[in-house]
Amino acid sequence: MSNLPVVLKRELSSYFSTPVAYVFIVIYLLMSATFTFYLGGFYEREIADLEPFFRFHPWLYLFLVPAIGMRLWAEERKSGTVELLLTLPITASEAVLGKFLAAWLFVGLALLLTFPIWITVNVLGDPDNGVILAAYLGSWLMAGGFLAISACLSAATRNQVVAFILAVVVCFVFLLSGLPMVLDLFSSWLPQVLVDGIANLSFLIHFNSISRGVVDLRDLLYFALVIGFWLTANRIVLELKKAD
């Protein structure tokens, strides 16, 4: 992994060499503020917390994170630079991890820039900042899960639009899998242990647990496994495409 910092630095600098990064951050901040203060009823609730802010994160990420992830490999494959990248003295694992970490740090930066909302709730009341900090951690981990899925599917195609659509569909499945209406569809014909397994695949269940301030090792392990699984799949897809 000695070349990982090189790939990471290259990818991070590429984000800020075009207006795309700044447009993404502005859209993310505007949508976060709109959902929090208008749709979430931030002032009407008269409760000093950031529940209205974090409530919409899964749905924001459903479209914004695949928009970041779709270019990770599809753009390289379309322009032919992926072949050049893989001829450099770096391993596929270094390339996959470097690209993923750069994109994850970029999403983390966008998340950090929402700090004025955190300051606002502290000015207006006396929130539990430990719960808010845990919710930020859960939000960033969930974004990592979305991003790992998007990166893997981006490696499977040259078309960024196709990569985006595939990522949204798969992430949507991961979001919905824990909802009662989905579990009811399976509970009548699947053993309970499999229904529980489907429920445990849900991003929502694990994120909601952390966002309530309960930082359970099982939730952290879940996100680590999801990210690890999809990054491994990403490396395998890259190796298969390289052999084409």
PDB file of C-alpha atoms in Angstrom:
ATOM      1  CA  MET A   1       0.000   0.000   0.000  1.00  0.00           C
ATOM      2  CA  SER A   2       3.018   2.285  -0.384  1.00  0.00           C
ATOM      3  CA  ASN A   3       1.476   3.984  -3.431  1.00  0.00           C
ATOM      4  CA  LEU A   4      -1.887   4.599  -1.791  1.00  0.00           C
ATOM      5  CA  PRO A   5      -1.052   8.208  -0.786  1.00  0.00           C
ATOM      6  CA  VAL A   6      -0.071   8.973  -4.395  1.00  0.00           C
ATOM      7  CA  VAL A   7      -3.412   7.751  -5.764  1.00  0.00           C
ATOM      8  CA  LEU A   8      -5.291   9.505  -2.951  1.00  0.00           C
ATOM      9  CA  LYS A   9      -3.560  12.836  -3.602  1.00  0.00           C
ATOM     10  CA  ARG A  10      -4.126  12.548  -7.373  1.00  0.00           C
ATOM     11  CA  GLU A  11      -7.822  11.878  -6.921  1.00  0.00           C
ATOM     12  CA  LEU A  12      -8.384  14.575  -4.323  1.00  0.00           C
ATOM     13  CA  SER A  13      -6.685  17.215  -6.458  1.00  0.00           C
ATOM     14  CA  SER A  14      -8.787  16.146  -9.459  1.00  0.00           C
ATOM     15  CA  TYR A  15     -11.986  16.975  -7.564  1.00  0.00           C
ATOM     16  CA  PHE A  16     -11.019  20.588  -7.073  1.00  0.00           C
ATOM     17  CA  SER A  17      -9.520  21.113 -10.523  1.00  0.00           C
ATOM     18  CA  THR A  18     -13.020  21.351 -12.034  1.00  0.00           C
ATOM     19  CA  PRO A  19     -16.209  23.190 -10.968  1.00  0.00           C
ATOM     20  CA  VAL A  20     -17.986  19.873 -10.391  1.00  0.00           C
ATOM     21  CA  ALA A  21     -16.806  19.585  -6.784  1.00  0.00           C
ATOM     22  CA  TYR A  22     -17.938  23.101  -5.897  1.00  0.00           C
ATOM     23  CA  VAL A  23     -21.309  22.573  -7.602  1.00  0.00           C
ATOM     24  CA  PHE A  24     -21.805  19.332  -5.668  1.00  0.00           C
ATOM     25  CA  ILE A  25     -21.009  20.990  -2.334  1.00  0.00           C
ATOM     26  CA  VAL A  26     -23.321  23.940  -3.013  1.00  0.00           C
ATOM     27  CA  ILE A  27     -26.196  21.635  -4.039  1.00  0.00           C
ATOM     28  CA  TYR A  28     -25.625  19.429  -1.004  1.00  0.00           C
ATOM     29  CA  LEU A  29     -25.615  22.370   1.407  1.00  0.00           C
ATOM     30  CA  LEU A  30     -28.680  23.991  -0.157  1.00  0.00           C
ATOM     31  CA  MET A  31     -30.664  20.764  -0.112  1.00  0.00           C
ATOM     32  CA  SER A  32     -29.606  19.982   3.456  1.00  0.00           C
ATOM     33  CA  ALA A  33     -30.734  23.424   4.627  1.00  0.00           C
ATOM     34  CA  THR A  34     -34.008  23.207   2.704  1.00  0.00           C
ATOM     35  CA  PHE A  35     -34.884  19.796   4.094  1.00  0.00           C
ATOM     36  CA  THR A  36     -33.905  20.786   7.634  1.00  0.00           C
ATOM     37  CA  PHE A  37     -35.572  24.167   7.963  1.00  0.00           C
ATOM     38  CA  TYR A  38     -38.594  23.770   5.678  1.00  0.00           C
ATOM     39  CA  LEU A  39     -39.549  20.122   5.185  1.00  0.00           C
ATOM     40  CA  GLY A  40     -38.175  19.007   8.562  1.00  0.00           C
ATOM     41  CA  GLY A  41     -39.933  21.743  10.537  1.00  0.00           C
ATOM     42  CA  PHE A  42     -36.755  22.671  12.433  1.00  0.00           C
ATOM     43  CA  TYR A  43     -38.234  25.747  14.138  1.00  0.00           C
ATOM     44  CA  GLU A  44     -41.816  24.462  14.490  1.00  0.00           C
ATOM     45  CA  ARG A  45     -40.695  21.418  16.523  1.00  0.00           C
ATOM     46  CA  GLU A  46     -39.157  23.656  19.230  1.00  0.00           C
ATOM     47  CA  ILE A  47     -36.748  20.853  20.127  1.00  0.00           C
ATOM     48  CA  ALA A  48     -33.011  21.518  20.277  1.00  0.00           C
ATOM     49  CA  ASP A  49     -31.686  18.637  18.198  1.00  0.00           C
ATOM     50  CA  LEU A  50     -30.682  17.882  14.602  1.00  0.00           C
ATOM     51  CA  GLU A  51     -33.152  15.079  13.936  1.00  0.00           C
ATOM     52  CA  PRO A  52     -34.736  17.012  11.004  1.00  0.00           C
ATOM     53  CA  PHE A  53     -31.247  17.440   9.522  1.00  0.00           C
ATOM     54  CA  PHE A  54     -30.181  13.788   9.676  1.00  0.00           C
ATOM     55  CA  ARG A  55     -33.633  12.387   8.849  1.00  0.00           C
ATOM     56  CA  PHE A  56     -33.210  13.200   5.149  1.00  0.00           C
ATOM     57  CA  HIS A  57     -29.572  12.129   4.756  1.00  0.00           C
ATOM     58  CA  PRO A  58     -30.337   8.614   3.432  1.00  0.00           C
ATOM     59  CA  TRP A  59     -32.495  10.108   0.670  1.00  0.00           C
ATOM     60  CA  LEU A  60     -30.016  12.864  -0.117  1.00  0.00           C
ATOM     61  CA  TYR A  61     -27.215  10.330  -0.411  1.00  0.00           C
ATOM     62  CA  LEU A  62     -29.349   8.060  -2.565  1.00  0.00           C
ATOM     63  CA  PHE A  63     -28.867  10.467  -5.478  1.00  0.00           C
ATOM     64  CA  LEU A  64     -25.888  12.653  -4.587  1.00  0.00           C
ATOM     65  CA  VAL A  65     -23.371   9.939  -3.642  1.00  0.00           C
ATOM     66  CA  PRO A  66     -23.918   7.850  -6.832  1.00  0.00           C
ATOM     67  CA  ALA A  67     -23.390  11.115  -8.722  1.00  0.00           C
ATOM     68  CA  ILE A  68     -19.908  11.246  -7.191  1.00  0.00           C
ATOM     69  CA  GLY A  69     -19.244   7.529  -7.508  1.00  0.00           C
ATOM     70  CA  MET A  70     -20.347   7.128 -11.122  1.00  0.00           C
ATOM     71  CA  ARG A  71     -17.254   8.873 -12.478  1.00  0.00           C
ATOM     72  CA  LEU A  72     -14.671   6.977 -10.424  1.00  0.00           C
ATOM     73  CA  TRP A  73     -14.063   4.225 -12.982  1.00  0.00           C
ATOM     74  CA  ALA A  74     -16.553   4.783 -15.828  1.00  0.00           C
ATOM     75  CA  GLU A  75     -14.831   8.022 -16.793  1.00  0.00           C
ATOM     76  CA  GLU A  76     -11.390   6.368 -16.711  1.00  0.00           C
ATOM     77  CA  ARG A  77     -12.655   3.443 -18.787  1.00  0.00           C
ATOM     78  CA  LYS A  78     -14.318   5.690 -21.377  1.00  0.00           C
ATOM     79  CA  SER A  79     -11.249   7.876 -21.829  1.00  0.00           C
ATOM     80  CA  GLY A  80      -8.920   4.877 -21.816  1.00  0.00           C
ATOM     81  CA  THR A  81      -6.826   6.212 -18.934  1.00  0.00           C
ATOM     82  CA  VAL A  82      -7.670   3.194 -16.769  1.00  0.00           C
ATOM     83  CA  GLU A  83      -5.280   1.088 -18.850  1.00  0.00           C
ATOM     84  CA  LEU A  84      -2.569   3.698 -18.294  1.00  0.00           C
ATOM     85  CA  LEU A  85      -3.330   3.823 -14.576  1.00  0.00           C
ATOM     86  CA  LEU A  86      -3.065   0.047 -14.217  1.00  0.00           C
ATOM     87  CA  THR A  87       0.250  -0.070 -16.065  1.00  0.00           C
ATOM     88  CA  LEU A  88       1.788   2.157 -13.405  1.00  0.00           C
ATOM     89  CA  PRO A  89       3.626   0.413 -10.555  1.00  0.00           C
ATOM     90  CA  ILE A  90       0.513   0.335  -8.359  1.00  0.00           C
ATOM     91  CA  THR A  91      -1.726  -2.573  -7.477  1.00  0.00           C
ATOM     92  CA  ALA A  92      -5.432  -2.752  -8.252  1.00  0.00           C
ATOM     93  CA  SER A  93      -6.127  -2.671  -4.499  1.00  0.00           C
ATOM     94  CA  GLU A  94      -4.167   0.576  -4.136  1.00  0.00           C
ATOM     95  CA  ALA A  95      -6.059   2.123  -7.046  1.00  0.00           C
ATOM     96  CA  VAL A  96      -9.475   1.024  -5.739  1.00  0.00           C
ATOM     97  CA  LEU A  97      -8.796   2.089  -2.165  1.00  0.00           C
ATOM     98  CA  GLY A  98      -7.145   5.371  -3.177  1.00  0.00           C
ATOM     99  CA  LYS A  99     -10.069   6.409  -5.364  1.00  0.00           C
ATOM    100  CA  PHE A 100     -12.603   5.374  -2.755  1.00  0.00           C
ATOM    101  CA  LEU A 101     -10.873   7.173   0.124  1.00  0.00           C
ATOM    102  CA  ALA A 102     -10.521  10.381  -1.908  1.00  0.00           C
ATOM    103  CA  ALA A 103     -14.225  10.363  -2.760  1.00  0.00           C
ATOM    104  CA  TRP A 104     -15.156   9.490   0.833  1.00  0.00           C
ATOM    105  CA  LEU A 105     -13.029  12.333   2.199  1.00  0.00           C
ATOM    106  CA  PHE A 106     -14.638  14.679  -0.307  1.00  0.00           C
ATOM    107  CA  VAL A 107     -18.135  13.672   0.845  1.00  0.00           C
ATOM    108  CA  GLY A 108     -16.916  14.042   4.431  1.00  0.00           C
ATOM    109  CA  LEU A 109     -15.785  17.579   3.666  1.00  0.00           C
ATOM    110  CA  ALA A 110     -19.244  18.420   2.311  1.00  0.00           C
ATOM    111  CA  LEU A 111     -20.746  16.967   5.492  1.00  0.00           C
ATOM    112  CA  LEU A 112     -18.386  19.008   7.695  1.00  0.00           C
ATOM    113  CA  LEU A 113     -19.432  22.203   5.921  1.00  0.00           C
ATOM    114  CA  THR A 114     -22.905  21.801   7.425  1.00  0.00           C
ATOM    115  CA  PHE A 115     -21.414  22.869  10.787  1.00  0.00           C
ATOM    116  CA  PRO A 116     -23.390  26.194  10.815  1.00  0.00           C
ATOM    117  CA  ILE A 117     -26.556  24.111  11.352  1.00  0.00           C
ATOM    118  CA  TRP A 118     -24.905  22.490  14.393  1.00  0.00           C
ATOM    119  CA  ILE A 119     -23.898  25.939  15.680  1.00  0.00           C
ATOM    120  CA  THR A 120     -27.437  27.221  15.091  1.00  0.00           C
ATOM    121  CA  VAL A 121     -29.044  24.536  17.235  1.00  0.00           C
ATOM    122  CA  ASN A 122     -26.524  25.266  20.024  1.00  0.00           C
ATOM    123  CA  VAL A 123     -27.336  28.976  19.890  1.00  0.00           C
ATOM    124  CA  LEU A 124     -31.074  28.291  20.071  1.00  0.00           C
ATOM    125  CA  GLY A 125     -31.024  25.637  22.785  1.00  0.00           C
ATOM    126  CA  ASP A 126     -29.030  23.070  24.703  1.00  0.00           C
ATOM    127  CA  PRO A 127     -28.771  19.977  22.474  1.00  0.00           C
ATOM    128  CA  ASP A 128     -26.996  16.714  23.312  1.00  0.00           C
ATOM    129  CA  ASN A 129     -23.830  17.251  21.270  1.00  0.00           C
ATOM    130  CA  GLY A 130     -22.744  13.658  21.844  1.00  0.00           C
ATOM    131  CA  VAL A 131     -25.816  12.439  19.966  1.00  0.00           C
ATOM    132  CA  ILE A 132     -25.169  14.934  17.177  1.00  0.00           C
ATOM    133  CA  LEU A 133     -21.535  13.819  16.885  1.00  0.00           C
ATOM    134  CA  ALA A 134     -22.638  10.174  16.708  1.00  0.00           C
ATOM    135  CA  ALA A 135     -25.163  11.069  14.003  1.00  0.00           C
ATOM    136  CA  TYR A 136     -22.413  12.762  11.969  1.00  0.00           C
ATOM    137  CA  LEU A 137     -20.328   9.588  12.282  1.00  0.00           C
ATOM    138  CA  GLY A 138     -23.276   7.430  11.200  1.00  0.00           C
ATOM    139  CA  SER A 139     -23.999   9.722   8.266  1.00  0.00           C
ATOM    140  CA  TRP A 140     -20.400   9.548   7.060  1.00  0.00           C
ATOM    141  CA  LEU A 141     -20.308   5.753   7.407  1.00  0.00           C
ATOM    142  CA  MET A 142     -23.564   5.439   5.487  1.00  0.00           C
ATOM    143  CA  ALA A 143     -22.149   7.685   2.747  1.00  0.00           C
ATOM    144  CA  GLY A 144     -19.171   5.311   2.600  1.00  0.00           C
ATOM    145  CA  GLY A 145     -21.527   2.383   2.002  1.00  0.00           C
ATOM    146  CA  PHE A 146     -23.312   4.217  -0.798  1.00  0.00           C
ATOM    147  CA  LEU A 147     -19.975   5.211  -2.288  1.00  0.00           C
ATOM    148  CA  ALA A 148     -18.468   1.703  -2.227  1.00  0.00           C
ATOM    149  CA  ILE A 149     -21.528   0.369  -4.091  1.00  0.00           C
ATOM    150  CA  SER A 150     -21.350   3.223  -6.622  1.00  0.00           C
ATOM    151  CA  ALA A 151     -17.622   2.740  -7.201  1.00  0.00           C
ATOM    152  CA  CYS A 152     -18.016  -0.996  -7.867  1.00  0.00           C
ATOM    153  CA  LEU A 153     -20.836  -0.466 -10.364  1.00  0.00           C
ATOM    154  CA  SER A 154     -18.879   2.347 -12.020  1.00  0.00           C
ATOM    155  CA  ALA A 155     -16.091  -0.148 -12.722  1.00  0.00           C
ATOM    156  CA  ALA A 156     -18.542  -2.412 -14.557  1.00  0.00           C
ATOM    157  CA  THR A 157     -19.426   0.060 -17.319  1.00  0.00           C
ATOM    158  CA  ARG A 158     -17.993   2.840 -19.482  1.00  0.00           C
ATOM    159  CA  ASN A 159     -21.234   4.797 -19.319  1.00  0.00           C
ATOM    160  CA  GLN A 160     -21.558   7.127 -16.310  1.00  0.00           C
ATOM    161  CA  VAL A 161     -25.349   7.390 -16.684  1.00  0.00           C
ATOM    162  CA  VAL A 162     -25.698   3.613 -16.580  1.00  0.00           C
ATOM    163  CA  ALA A 163     -23.377   3.495 -13.557  1.00  0.00           C
ATOM    164  CA  PHE A 164     -25.483   6.156 -11.823  1.00  0.00           C
ATOM    165  CA  ILE A 165     -28.790   4.376 -12.461  1.00  0.00           C
ATOM    166  CA  LEU A 166     -27.440   0.997 -11.343  1.00  0.00           C
ATOM    167  CA  ALA A 167     -26.000   2.526  -8.177  1.00  0.00           C
ATOM    168  CA  VAL A 168     -29.263   4.299  -7.302  1.00  0.00           C
ATOM    169  CA  VAL A 169     -31.236   1.068  -7.767  1.00  0.00           C
ATOM    170  CA  VAL A 170     -28.874  -1.053  -5.624  1.00  0.00           C
ATOM    171  CA  CYS A 171     -28.599   1.623  -2.919  1.00  0.00           C
ATOM    172  CA  PHE A 172     -32.388   1.946  -2.927  1.00  0.00           C
ATOM    173  CA  VAL A 173     -32.693  -1.791  -2.288  1.00  0.00           C
ATOM    174  CA  PHE A 174     -30.248  -1.510   0.617  1.00  0.00           C
ATOM    175  CA  LEU A 175     -32.264   1.398   2.020  1.00  0.00           C
ATOM    176  CA  LEU A 176     -35.664  -0.249   1.786  1.00  0.00           C
ATOM    177  CA  SER A 177     -34.738  -3.751   2.887  1.00  0.00           C
ATOM    178  CA  GLY A 178     -35.468  -3.054   6.547  1.00  0.00           C
ATOM    179  CA  LEU A 179     -38.851  -1.361   6.149  1.00  0.00           C
ATOM    180  CA  PRO A 180     -41.879  -3.265   7.529  1.00  0.00           C
ATOM    181  CA  MET A 181     -43.740  -3.204   4.217  1.00  0.00           C
ATOM    182  CA  VAL A 182     -40.781  -4.926   2.525  1.00  0.00           C
ATOM    183  CA  LEU A 183     -40.282  -7.465   5.296  1.00  0.00           C
ATOM    184  CA  ASP A 184     -44.010  -8.308   5.183  1.00  0.00           C
ATOM    185  CA  LEU A 185     -43.530  -9.450   1.587  1.00  0.00           C
ATOM    186  CA  PHE A 186     -40.993 -12.065   2.696  1.00  0.00           C
ATOM    187  CA  SER A 187     -42.285 -13.055   6.122  1.00  0.00           C
ATOM    188  CA  SER A 188     -45.089 -15.214   4.702  1.00  0.00           C
ATOM    189  CA  TRP A 189     -42.814 -17.568   2.737  1.00  0.00           C
ATOM    190  CA  LEU A 190     -39.289 -17.216   4.113  1.00  0.00           C
ATOM    191  CA  PRO A 191     -37.951 -18.529   7.440  1.00  0.00           C
ATOM    192  CA  GLN A 192     -37.713 -15.848  10.111  1.00  0.00           C
ATOM    193  CA  VAL A 193     -33.932 -16.103  10.203  1.00  0.00           C
ATOM    194  CA  LEU A 194     -33.749 -15.083   6.525  1.00  0.00           C
ATOM    195  CA  VAL A 195     -36.254 -12.265   7.067  1.00  0.00           C
ATOM    196  CA  ASP A 196     -34.061 -11.002   9.919  1.00  0.00           C
ATOM    197  CA  GLY A 197     -31.065 -11.252   7.617  1.00  0.00           C
ATOM    198  CA  ILE A 198     -32.797  -9.110   4.999  1.00  0.00           C
ATOM    199  CA  ALA A 199     -33.733  -6.573   7.675  1.00  0.00           C
ATOM    200  CA  ASN A 200     -30.120  -6.393   8.842  1.00  0.00           C
ATOM    201  CA  LEU A 201     -28.998  -5.440   5.329  1.00  0.00           C
ATOM    202  CA  SER A 202     -30.811  -2.120   5.651  1.00  0.00           C
ATOM    203  CA  PHE A 203     -28.792   1.091   5.777  1.00  0.00           C
ATOM    204  CA  LEU A 204     -31.727   2.782   7.499  1.00  0.00           C
ATOM    205  CA  ILE A 205     -31.815   0.469  10.524  1.00  0.00           C
ATOM    206  CA  HIS A 206     -28.107   0.834  11.277  1.00  0.00           C
ATOM    207  CA  PHE A 207     -27.980   4.556  10.533  1.00  0.00           C
ATOM    208  CA  ASN A 208     -31.062   5.310  12.642  1.00  0.00           C
ATOM    209  CA  SER A 209     -29.509   3.434  15.562  1.00  0.00           C
ATOM    210  CA  ILE A 210     -26.278   5.476  15.421  1.00  0.00           C
ATOM    211  CA  SER A 211     -28.111   8.771  14.802  1.00  0.00           C
ATOM    212  CA  ARG A 212     -29.959   8.271  18.095  1.00  0.00           C
ATOM    213  CA  GLY A 213     -26.591   8.332  19.842  1.00  0.00           C
ATOM    214  CA  VAL A 214     -26.260   4.556  20.251  1.00  0.00           C
ATOM    215  CA  VAL A 215     -22.844   3.737  18.777  1.00  0.00           C
ATOM    216  CA  ASP A 216     -23.115  -0.045  18.758  1.00  0.00           C
ATOM    217  CA  LEU A 217     -20.136  -2.096  17.565  1.00  0.00           C
ATOM    218  CA  ARG A 218     -22.512  -4.184  15.410  1.00  0.00           C
ATOM    219  CA  ASP A 219     -23.582  -1.105  13.448  1.00  0.00           C
ATOM    220  CA  LEU A 220     -19.973  -0.017  12.928  1.00  0.00           C
ATOM    221  CA  LEU A 221     -19.067  -3.553  11.859  1.00  0.00           C
ATOM    222  CA  TYR A 222     -22.002  -3.606   9.444  1.00  0.00           C
ATOM    223  CA  PHE A 223     -20.805  -0.517   7.581  1.00  0.00           C
ATOM    224  CA  ALA A 224     -17.203  -1.779   7.604  1.00  0.00           C
ATOM    225  CA  LEU A 225     -18.327  -5.093   6.080  1.00  0.00           C
ATOM    226  CA  VAL A 226     -20.518  -3.405   3.445  1.00  0.00           C
ATOM    227  CA  ILE A 227     -17.672  -1.125   2.397  1.00  0.00           C
ATOM    228  CA  GLY A 228     -15.139  -3.967   2.457  1.00  0.00           C
ATOM    229  CA  PHE A 229     -17.380  -6.285   0.432  1.00  0.00           C
ATOM    230  CA  TRP A 230     -18.090  -3.763  -2.326  1.00  0.00           C
ATOM    231  CA  LEU A 231     -14.466  -2.588  -2.539  1.00  0.00           C
ATOM    232  CA  THR A 232     -13.369  -6.203  -2.908  1.00  0.00           C
ATOM    233  CA  ALA A 233     -15.983  -6.663  -5.620  1.00  0.00           C
ATOM    234  CA  ASN A 234     -14.701  -3.465  -7.238  1.00  0.00           C
ATOM    235  CA  ARG A 235     -11.159  -4.870  -7.374  1.00  0.00           C
ATOM    236  CA  ILE A 236     -12.413  -8.150  -8.860  1.00  0.00           C
ATOM    237  CA  VAL A 237     -14.452  -6.338 -11.539  1.00  0.00           C
ATOM    238  CA  LEU A 238     -11.429  -4.204 -12.364  1.00  0.00           C
ATOM    239  CA  GLU A 239      -9.216  -7.270 -12.734  1.00  0.00           C
ATOM    240  CA  LEU A 240     -11.806  -8.972 -14.967  1.00  0.00           C
ATOM    241  CA  LYS A 241     -12.167  -5.893 -17.170  1.00  0.00           C
ATOM    242  CA  LYS A 242      -8.392  -5.602 -17.353  1.00  0.00           C
ATOM    243  CA  ALA A 243      -8.218  -9.124 -18.725  1.00  0.00           C
ATOM    244  CA  ASP A 244     -10.738  -8.292 -21.508  1.00  0.00           C
TER     245      ASP A 244
END
